[in-house]
mmCIF file of C-alpha atoms in Angstrom:
data_model
loop_
_atom_site.group_PDB
_atom_site.id
_atom_site.type_symbol
_atom_site.label_atom_id
_atom_site.label_comp_id
_atom_site.label_asym_id
_atom_site.label_seq_id
_atom_site.Cartn_x
_atom_site.Cartn_y
_atom_site.Cartn_z
ATOM 1 C CA UNK X 1 82.714 82.382 93.087
ATOM 2 C CA UNK X 2 86.178 81.954 94.539
ATOM 3 C CA UNK X 3 88.719 82.449 91.762
ATOM 4 C CA UNK X 4 91.731 81.160 93.634
ATOM 5 C CA UNK X 5 93.304 77.747 93.964
ATOM 6 C CA UNK X 6 95.898 77.517 96.724
ATOM 7 C CA UNK X 7 95.826 81.341 96.855
ATOM 8 C CA UNK X 8 96.708 81.523 93.149
ATOM 9 C CA UNK X 9 94.224 82.028 90.346
ATOM 10 C CA UNK X 10 93.591 79.340 87.797
ATOM 11 C CA UNK X 11 93.623 82.171 85.251
ATOM 12 C CA UNK X 12 96.177 84.962 85.806
ATOM 13 C CA UNK X 13 93.911 87.647 84.375
ATOM 14 C CA UNK X 14 91.141 86.653 86.801
ATOM 15 C CA UNK X 15 93.588 86.774 89.716
ATOM 16 C CA UNK X 16 94.642 90.353 88.949
ATOM 17 C CA UNK X 17 91.178 91.595 87.920
ATOM 18 C CA UNK X 18 89.340 90.417 91.049
ATOM 19 C CA UNK X 19 87.830 93.158 93.198
ATOM 20 C CA UNK X 20 89.926 94.314 96.151
ATOM 21 C CA UNK X 21 89.922 96.997 98.839
ATOM 22 C CA UNK X 22 92.668 98.754 100.779
ATOM 23 C CA UNK X 23 92.069 98.875 104.532
ATOM 24 C CA UNK X 24 93.958 100.171 107.538
ATOM 25 C CA UNK X 25 95.478 97.222 109.420
ATOM 26 C CA UNK X 26 93.691 98.084 112.674
ATOM 27 C CA UNK X 27 90.293 98.132 110.931
ATOM 28 C CA UNK X 28 90.846 95.020 108.819
ATOM 29 C CA UNK X 29 89.593 92.517 111.380
ATOM 30 C CA UNK X 30 86.861 94.625 112.946
ATOM 31 C CA UNK X 31 83.151 93.982 112.670
ATOM 32 C CA UNK X 32 82.652 97.026 110.424
ATOM 33 C CA UNK X 33 85.786 96.587 108.330
ATOM 34 C CA UNK X 34 83.704 96.758 105.144
ATOM 35 C CA UNK X 35 82.933 100.376 105.945
ATOM 36 C CA UNK X 36 86.593 101.194 106.592
ATOM 37 C CA UNK X 37 87.841 100.752 103.042
ATOM 38 C CA UNK X 38 90.131 103.527 101.836
ATOM 39 C CA UNK X 39 90.225 102.566 98.145
ATOM 40 C CA UNK X 40 88.654 99.885 95.989
ATOM 41 C CA UNK X 41 89.220 98.571 92.490
ATOM 42 C CA UNK X 42 90.920 95.675 90.777
ATOM 43 C CA UNK X 43 93.456 93.703 92.748
ATOM 44 C CA UNK X 44 96.226 94.803 90.367
ATOM 45 C CA UNK X 45 95.321 98.478 90.833
ATOM 46 C CA UNK X 46 95.271 98.166 94.626
ATOM 47 C CA UNK X 47 98.635 96.333 94.663
ATOM 48 C CA UNK X 48 100.096 99.013 92.391
ATOM 49 C CA UNK X 49 98.757 101.814 94.603
ATOM 50 C CA UNK X 50 100.049 100.394 97.884
ATOM 51 C CA UNK X 51 103.400 99.301 96.415
ATOM 52 C CA UNK X 52 104.092 102.900 95.328
ATOM 53 C CA UNK X 53 103.446 104.335 98.799
ATOM 54 C CA UNK X 54 106.251 105.233 101.209
ATOM 55 C CA UNK X 55 107.196 102.422 103.639
ATOM 56 C CA UNK X 56 105.698 104.197 106.648
ATOM 57 C CA UNK X 57 102.316 104.607 105.001
ATOM 58 C CA UNK X 58 102.324 101.132 103.416
ATOM 59 C CA UNK X 59 103.076 99.428 106.739
ATOM 60 C CA UNK X 60 99.684 100.537 108.098
ATOM 61 C CA UNK X 61 97.642 98.976 105.273
ATOM 62 C CA UNK X 62 96.388 95.621 104.009
ATOM 63 C CA UNK X 63 94.593 94.623 100.838
ATOM 64 C CA UNK X 64 91.541 92.393 101.058
ATOM 65 C CA UNK X 65 90.924 90.542 97.799
ATOM 66 C CA UNK X 66 87.386 89.462 96.937
ATOM 67 C CA UNK X 67 86.634 88.870 100.606
ATOM 68 C CA UNK X 68 88.707 85.687 100.654
ATOM 69 C CA UNK X 69 92.165 86.822 101.747
ATOM 70 C CA UNK X 70 94.116 89.712 103.196
ATOM 71 C CA UNK X 71 97.591 90.606 101.945
ATOM 72 C CA UNK X 72 100.195 92.162 104.240
ATOM 73 C CA UNK X 73 102.559 94.969 103.187
ATOM 74 C CA UNK X 74 105.382 92.467 102.576
ATOM 75 C CA UNK X 75 103.122 90.279 100.422
ATOM 76 C CA UNK X 76 101.970 93.339 98.469
ATOM 77 C CA UNK X 77 105.570 94.276 97.653
ATOM 78 C CA UNK X 78 106.298 90.717 96.530
ATOM 79 C CA UNK X 79 103.192 90.713 94.306
ATOM 80 C CA UNK X 80 104.222 93.998 92.692
ATOM 81 C CA UNK X 81 107.523 92.390 91.630
ATOM 82 C CA UNK X 82 106.048 89.211 90.167
ATOM 83 C CA UNK X 83 106.789 88.511 86.532
ATOM 84 C CA UNK X 84 103.048 88.200 85.758
ATOM 85 C CA UNK X 85 102.120 91.521 87.407
ATOM 86 C CA UNK X 86 100.155 93.598 84.861
ATOM 87 C CA UNK X 87 101.990 96.649 83.553
#
């Protein structure tokens, strides 16, 4: 079930608790991108992990959330600074 409406969750806790994976940007659009995941967990945990990385490392990664959307490094940083981001 898709938990997002206009890329935002109807329920904030569902938005942040969805499953997500961290992928290298070059592998994100490949046929076998599902096998290229570096880390997986809740969306909040993956955002937290990538946001804490140095800029050079972060710039090479994307987060794919529940198979419905990929988030760029800039979007990840913005998400980490949202007022509703889980502590």
